[in-house]
mmCIF file of C-alpha atoms and ligand atoms in Angstrom:
data_model
loop_
_atom_site.group_PDB
_atom_site.id
_atom_site.type_symbol
_atom_site.label_atom_id
_atom_site.label_comp_id
_atom_site.label_asym_id
_atom_site.label_seq_id
_atom_site.Cartn_x
_atom_site.Cartn_y
_atom_site.Cartn_z
ATOM 1 C CA MET A 1300 96.128 88.076 91.256
ATOM 2 C CA ASP A 1301 94.952 84.543 90.711
ATOM 3 C CA GLY A 1302 96.069 83.265 87.317
ATOM 4 C CA ARG A 1303 93.505 80.462 87.291
ATOM 5 C CA THR A 1304 90.486 82.783 87.323
ATOM 6 C CA LEU A 1305 92.080 86.153 86.479
ATOM 7 C CA GLY A 1306 90.560 87.205 89.809
ATOM 8 C CA CYS A 1307 92.379 90.166 91.271
ATOM 9 C CA GLY A 1308 92.203 92.553 94.190
ATOM 10 C CA ALA A 1309 94.186 95.594 95.225
ATOM 11 C CA VAL A 1310 94.290 98.418 97.740
ATOM 12 C CA ALA A 1311 96.036 101.769 97.417
ATOM 13 C CA ALA A 1312 96.842 104.676 99.723
ATOM 14 C CA VAL A 1313 96.276 102.726 102.926
ATOM 15 C CA THR A 1314 98.137 103.943 105.980
ATOM 16 C CA THR A 1315 97.228 101.578 108.838
ATOM 17 C CA VAL A 1316 96.897 98.123 107.277
ATOM 18 C CA ARG A 1317 99.764 95.927 108.418
ATOM 19 C CA HIS A 1318 99.502 93.413 105.553
ATOM 20 C CA PRO A 1319 98.051 95.143 102.492
ATOM 21 C CA ILE A 1320 98.123 91.995 100.348
ATOM 22 C CA SER A 1321 95.800 90.256 102.833
ATOM 23 C CA LEU A 1322 93.334 93.113 102.415
ATOM 24 C CA ALA A 1323 93.827 93.030 98.634
ATOM 25 C CA ARG A 1324 92.973 89.348 98.651
ATOM 26 C CA LEU A 1325 89.741 90.143 100.522
ATOM 27 C CA VAL A 1326 88.875 92.741 97.870
ATOM 28 C CA MET A 1327 89.256 89.916 95.340
ATOM 29 C CA GLU A 1328 87.312 87.345 97.339
ATOM 30 C CA LYS A 1329 84.621 89.381 99.104
ATOM 31 C CA THR A 1330 83.741 92.201 96.713
ATOM 32 C CA ARG A 1331 82.864 92.579 93.067
ATOM 33 C CA HIS A 1332 85.612 95.187 92.731
ATOM 34 C CA VAL A 1333 89.278 95.117 91.849
ATOM 35 C CA LEU A 1334 90.796 98.203 93.515
ATOM 36 C CA LEU A 1335 89.826 100.119 96.662
ATOM 37 C CA ALA A 1336 91.745 103.258 97.654
ATOM 38 C CA GLY A 1337 92.235 105.628 100.575
ATOM 39 C CA ASP A 1338 89.400 106.051 103.094
ATOM 40 C CA GLY A 1339 87.267 103.448 101.355
ATOM 41 C CA ALA A 1340 90.024 100.853 101.594
ATOM 42 C CA GLU A 1341 90.529 101.675 105.301
ATOM 43 C CA LYS A 1342 86.774 101.344 105.862
ATOM 44 C CA PHE A 1343 86.821 97.969 104.137
ATOM 45 C CA ALA A 1344 89.738 97.014 106.411
ATOM 46 C CA ASP A 1345 87.520 97.925 109.417
ATOM 47 C CA GLU A 1346 84.789 95.653 108.102
ATOM 48 C CA MET A 1347 87.170 92.778 107.405
ATOM 49 C CA GLN A 1348 88.947 93.137 110.748
ATOM 50 C CA VAL A 1349 92.406 92.747 109.279
ATOM 51 C CA GLU A 1350 95.385 93.628 111.432
ATOM 52 C CA ARG A 1351 95.915 97.386 111.868
ATOM 53 C CA VAL A 1352 98.838 99.399 113.184
ATOM 54 C CA GLU A 1353 99.511 103.048 113.906
ATOM 55 C CA ASN A 1354 100.950 104.674 110.812
ATOM 56 C CA ARG A 1355 104.211 105.374 112.642
ATOM 57 C CA TRP A 1356 104.715 101.595 112.937
ATOM 58 C CA PHE A 1357 105.932 101.752 109.330
ATOM 59 C CA ASP A 1358 108.615 104.369 110.092
ATOM 60 C CA THR A 1359 112.204 103.216 109.983
ATOM 61 C CA ASP A 1360 115.339 105.256 110.580
ATOM 62 C CA LYS A 1361 116.683 104.242 107.168
ATOM 63 C CA GLN A 1362 113.588 105.316 105.267
ATOM 64 C CA ARG A 1363 113.266 108.552 107.248
ATOM 65 C CA ALA A 1364 116.888 109.394 106.428
ATOM 66 C CA ALA A 1365 116.271 108.594 102.741
ATOM 67 C CA TRP A 1366 113.169 110.807 102.747
ATOM 68 C CA GLU A 1367 114.995 113.689 104.410
ATOM 69 C CA LYS A 1368 117.844 113.378 101.931
ATOM 70 C CA ALA A 1369 115.444 113.320 98.971
ATOM 71 C CA ARG A 1370 113.552 116.333 100.310
ATOM 72 C CA ALA A 1371 116.750 118.270 100.843
ATOM 73 C CA ALA A 1372 118.004 117.392 97.363
ATOM 74 C CA GLN A 1373 114.706 118.473 95.848
ATOM 75 C CA ALA A 1374 114.707 121.740 97.786
ATOM 76 C CA GLU A 1375 118.269 122.417 96.678
ATOM 77 C CA SER A 1376 117.721 121.728 93.009
ATOM 78 C CA GLY A 1377 114.240 123.224 93.176
ATOM 79 C CA ALA A 1378 113.130 120.442 90.936
ATOM 80 C CA THR A 1379 112.738 116.754 90.406
ATOM 81 C CA ASN A 1380 114.647 114.449 88.134
ATOM 82 C CA GLY A 1381 113.223 115.764 84.925
ATOM 83 C CA ARG A 1382 110.655 113.024 84.740
ATOM 84 C CA GLY A 1383 108.368 115.040 87.003
ATOM 85 C CA TYR A 1384 109.024 113.365 90.330
ATOM 86 C CA ALA A 1385 111.823 112.519 92.704
ATOM 87 C CA ASP A 1386 113.154 108.998 92.847
ATOM 88 C CA THR A 1387 114.001 107.090 96.014
ATOM 89 C CA GLY A 1388 116.744 108.408 98.270
ATOM 90 C CA ALA A 1389 119.222 105.899 96.947
ATOM 91 C CA THR A 1390 120.095 107.554 93.691
ATOM 92 C CA ASN A 1391 123.323 106.528 92.085
ATOM 93 C CA GLY A 1392 124.500 109.793 90.654
ATOM 94 C CA ARG A 1393 123.083 108.981 87.252
ATOM 95 C CA GLY A 1394 119.744 110.356 88.379
ATOM 96 C CA TYR A 1395 117.970 107.127 89.087
ATOM 97 C CA ALA A 1396 117.622 104.791 92.001
ATOM 98 C CA ASP A 1397 119.705 101.676 92.439
ATOM 99 C CA HIS A 1398 117.327 99.953 94.819
ATOM 100 C CA TYR A 1399 113.603 100.195 95.276
ATOM 101 C CA GLY A 1400 111.680 98.913 98.272
ATOM 102 C CA THR A 1401 108.849 96.915 96.787
ATOM 103 C CA VAL A 1402 108.269 93.309 97.811
ATOM 104 C CA GLY A 1403 106.893 91.013 95.131
ATOM 105 C CA CYS A 1404 106.059 87.353 94.945
ATOM 106 C CA VAL A 1405 105.175 85.048 92.056
ATOM 107 C CA CYS A 1406 104.405 81.355 92.298
ATOM 108 C CA LEU A 1407 103.298 78.269 90.435
ATOM 109 C CA ASP A 1408 101.646 75.396 92.330
ATOM 110 C CA SER A 1409 101.645 71.698 91.521
ATOM 111 C CA HIS A 1410 98.243 72.060 89.799
ATOM 112 C CA GLY A 1411 99.580 74.615 87.313
ATOM 113 C CA ASN A 1412 98.044 77.622 89.036
ATOM 114 C CA LEU A 1413 99.992 80.867 88.894
ATOM 115 C CA ALA A 1414 99.647 83.791 91.285
ATOM 116 C CA ALA A 1415 101.331 87.149 91.809
ATOM 117 C CA GLY A 1416 101.363 89.725 94.614
ATOM 118 C CA THR A 1417 103.129 93.047 95.032
ATOM 119 C CA SER A 1418 103.358 95.352 98.039
ATOM 120 C CA THR A 1419 105.116 98.697 98.331
ATOM 121 C CA GLY A 1420 105.490 101.904 100.255
ATOM 122 C CA GLY A 1421 105.895 103.661 96.911
ATOM 123 C CA LEU A 1422 108.625 106.059 95.880
ATOM 124 C CA THR A 1423 110.432 108.126 98.477
ATOM 125 C CA ASN A 1424 109.224 111.734 98.603
ATOM 126 C CA LYS A 1425 106.265 111.046 96.329
ATOM 127 C CA LYS A 1426 103.451 113.548 95.987
ATOM 128 C CA TYR A 1427 100.328 113.212 98.163
ATOM 129 C CA GLY A 1428 97.782 110.837 96.703
ATOM 130 C CA ARG A 1429 100.261 109.286 94.306
ATOM 131 C CA VAL A 1430 99.523 105.653 93.395
ATOM 132 C CA GLY A 1431 102.255 103.592 91.769
ATOM 133 C CA ASP A 1432 102.189 100.478 89.626
ATOM 134 C CA SER A 1433 102.079 97.837 92.364
ATOM 135 C CA PRO A 1434 98.266 97.800 92.855
ATOM 136 C CA ILE A 1435 97.556 98.403 89.171
ATOM 137 C CA VAL A 1436 96.785 95.044 87.601
ATOM 138 C CA GLY A 1437 98.610 94.791 84.297
ATOM 139 C CA ALA A 1438 101.260 97.341 85.312
ATOM 140 C CA GLY A 1439 103.093 96.116 88.435
ATOM 141 C CA THR A 1440 101.310 92.796 88.860
ATOM 142 C CA TYR A 1441 99.746 90.185 86.587
ATOM 143 C CA ALA A 1442 99.037 86.445 86.516
ATOM 144 C CA ASP A 1443 97.418 84.222 83.913
ATOM 145 C CA ASN A 1444 97.685 80.437 84.018
ATOM 146 C CA ALA A 1445 98.035 80.456 80.234
ATOM 147 C CA THR A 1446 101.269 82.438 80.327
ATOM 148 C CA CYS A 1447 103.040 83.599 83.498
ATOM 149 C CA ALA A 1448 102.907 85.471 86.797
ATOM 150 C CA VAL A 1449 104.759 88.789 87.035
ATOM 151 C CA SER A 1450 105.637 91.247 89.816
ATOM 152 C CA CYS A 1451 107.567 94.464 89.237
ATOM 153 C CA THR A 1452 109.612 96.990 91.165
ATOM 154 C CA GLY A 1453 110.901 100.348 90.032
ATOM 155 C CA THR A 1454 109.655 103.700 88.855
ATOM 156 C CA GLY A 1455 105.948 102.932 88.906
ATOM 157 C CA GLU A 1456 104.986 105.599 86.406
ATOM 158 C CA GLN A 1457 107.072 103.850 83.760
ATOM 159 C CA PHE A 1458 105.575 100.467 84.568
ATOM 160 C CA ILE A 1459 102.056 101.918 84.291
ATOM 161 C CA ARG A 1460 102.853 103.729 81.032
ATOM 162 C CA HIS A 1461 104.145 100.557 79.430
ATOM 163 C CA ALA A 1462 101.599 98.167 81.011
ATOM 164 C CA VAL A 1463 104.670 96.109 81.837
ATOM 165 C CA ALA A 1464 103.258 93.065 83.632
ATOM 166 C CA TYR A 1465 100.541 92.544 81.037
ATOM 167 C CA ASP A 1466 102.956 93.225 78.183
ATOM 168 C CA ILE A 1467 105.142 90.347 79.348
ATOM 169 C CA SER A 1468 102.127 88.024 79.496
ATOM 170 C CA ALA A 1469 100.994 89.222 76.055
ATOM 171 C CA ARG A 1470 104.447 88.631 74.552
ATOM 172 C CA LEU A 1471 104.224 85.004 75.667
ATOM 173 C CA ALA A 1472 100.677 84.642 74.360
ATOM 174 C CA TYR A 1473 100.973 86.415 71.033
ATOM 175 C CA LEU A 1474 104.665 86.422 70.118
ATOM 176 C CA LYS A 1475 105.401 83.066 71.782
ATOM 177 C CA GLN A 1476 108.519 84.681 73.273
ATOM 178 C CA PRO A 1477 110.359 82.734 75.964
ATOM 179 C CA LEU A 1478 109.814 84.342 79.384
ATOM 180 C CA ASN A 1479 113.436 85.449 79.870
ATOM 181 C CA GLU A 1480 113.444 87.156 76.472
ATOM 182 C CA ALA A 1481 110.090 88.871 77.098
ATOM 183 C CA VAL A 1482 111.283 90.222 80.444
ATOM 184 C CA SER A 1483 114.614 91.345 79.023
ATOM 185 C CA ASP A 1484 113.026 93.057 76.008
ATOM 186 C CA VAL A 1485 110.608 94.997 78.218
ATOM 187 C CA LEU A 1486 113.366 96.041 80.629
ATOM 188 C CA ARG A 1487 115.846 97.011 77.917
ATOM 189 C CA LYS A 1488 113.840 97.972 74.855
ATOM 190 C CA ARG A 1489 110.671 99.488 76.322
ATOM 191 C CA LEU A 1490 111.811 100.907 79.670
ATOM 192 C CA ASN A 1491 114.739 103.203 80.400
ATOM 193 C CA PRO A 1492 117.984 102.048 82.055
ATOM 194 C CA GLY A 1493 117.520 102.050 85.827
ATOM 195 C CA ASP A 1494 113.736 101.923 85.714
ATOM 196 C CA GLY A 1495 113.528 98.767 87.814
ATOM 197 C CA GLY A 1496 113.325 95.010 88.042
ATOM 198 C CA ILE A 1497 110.954 92.159 87.340
ATOM 199 C CA ILE A 1498 110.390 88.716 88.810
ATOM 200 C CA ALA A 1499 108.311 86.242 86.845
ATOM 201 C CA VAL A 1500 107.479 82.550 86.710
ATOM 202 C CA GLY A 1501 106.132 80.855 83.624
ATOM 203 C CA ALA A 1502 103.393 78.238 83.331
ATOM 204 C CA ASP A 1503 106.227 75.763 82.622
ATOM 205 C CA GLY A 1504 108.028 76.691 85.857
ATOM 206 C CA THR A 1505 110.715 78.901 84.309
ATOM 207 C CA ILE A 1506 111.896 81.443 86.867
ATOM 208 C CA VAL A 1507 113.170 84.840 85.705
ATOM 209 C CA MET A 1508 114.589 87.575 87.961
ATOM 210 C CA ASP A 1509 116.003 90.446 85.941
ATOM 211 C CA TYR A 1510 116.646 94.158 86.479
ATOM 212 C CA SER A 1511 118.186 97.245 84.958
ATOM 213 C CA THR A 1512 119.107 98.805 88.298
ATOM 214 C CA GLY A 1513 122.376 98.313 90.174
ATOM 215 C CA GLY A 1514 120.904 95.291 91.944
ATOM 216 C CA MET A 1515 117.763 93.577 93.189
ATOM 217 C CA ALA A 1516 117.339 91.547 96.377
ATOM 218 C CA ARG A 1517 115.755 88.306 95.231
ATOM 219 C CA ALA A 1518 115.220 84.661 96.019
ATOM 220 C CA ALA A 1519 113.879 81.607 94.224
ATOM 221 C CA ALA A 1520 112.979 78.033 95.080
ATOM 222 C CA ASP A 1521 111.482 75.163 93.120
ATOM 223 C CA ALA A 1522 110.485 71.529 93.521
ATOM 224 C CA SER A 1523 113.694 70.283 91.906
ATOM 225 C CA GLY A 1524 115.659 71.631 94.857
ATOM 226 C CA ARG A 1525 116.740 74.975 93.471
ATOM 227 C CA ARG A 1526 117.349 77.341 96.375
ATOM 228 C CA GLU A 1527 118.802 80.703 95.574
ATOM 229 C CA VAL A 1528 119.214 84.024 97.343
ATOM 230 C CA ALA A 1529 121.004 86.981 95.815
ATOM 231 C CA ILE A 1530 121.446 90.617 96.650
ATOM 232 C CA GLY A 1531 123.254 93.166 94.569
ATOM 233 C CA SER A 1532 124.534 93.010 91.101
ATOM 234 C CA SER A 1533 125.603 89.405 90.564
ATOM 235 C CA LYS A 1534 123.143 88.200 87.964
ATOM 236 C CA PRO A 1535 121.444 84.829 88.526
HETATM 237 N N1 LIG B 2163 107.129 100.419 92.008
HETATM 238 C C1 LIG B 2163 106.953 101.148 93.245
HETATM 239 C C2 LIG B 2163 106.139 102.374 92.971
HETATM 240 O O1 LIG B 2163 106.340 103.013 91.952
HETATM 241 C C3 LIG B 2163 108.208 101.560 93.908
HETATM 242 C C4 LIG B 2163 109.179 100.458 94.175
HETATM 243 O O2 LIG B 2163 109.272 99.505 93.408
HETATM 244 O O3 LIG B 2163 109.914 100.564 95.172
HETATM 245 O O4 LIG B 2163 105.339 102.745 93.799
#
């Protein structure tokens, strides 16, 4: 999403596109639409000649093991986690996942333009056809030069329900909340513990990386020389 124009593009349920955000950007730039899904998105990828890979290219031993574990756990309990779906394989015993696999990016350029992008494989052991929050503008991703750029990770259904990315932008616009407070309030007062994490950058350059899970792999850099990488639970 381009915070200067509120232009946005997204793709969902693609299985052979190596870099989904590149295709999403083409949806934004070359079509009058915002979201293409499934076969239509793959057909658009054919037309745009973006890089394609066999679906098995995305397989990793770690993710396969997590999927098999989640499937076995579901078969054993005969159910999901009570919220109607199974979380990722990495549950922490309290019924929710410690780490999700989404990759998000937010940035502010020297002209004051904000942008956000989010890419994910979704939740482990999700139901066929399920679309999470990442490609839903206003839920998992949002950018507006007037406020902030936001990218989310976590239980997508919760982020859609609470329109999380837009809510953070709206809190800045209407409540004049500082970005760190807006992010914290959404994570702790709107969402449930363990629902996920949020990265955001404000129009003034404030960087926020916050989460209610056991940890979140994250990194930040700015023009003043800040360089930061953190994994796990040590808060920035
Ligand atoms: N938010 C993603 C989804 O619900 C999952 C993730 O963050 O790993 O699809």
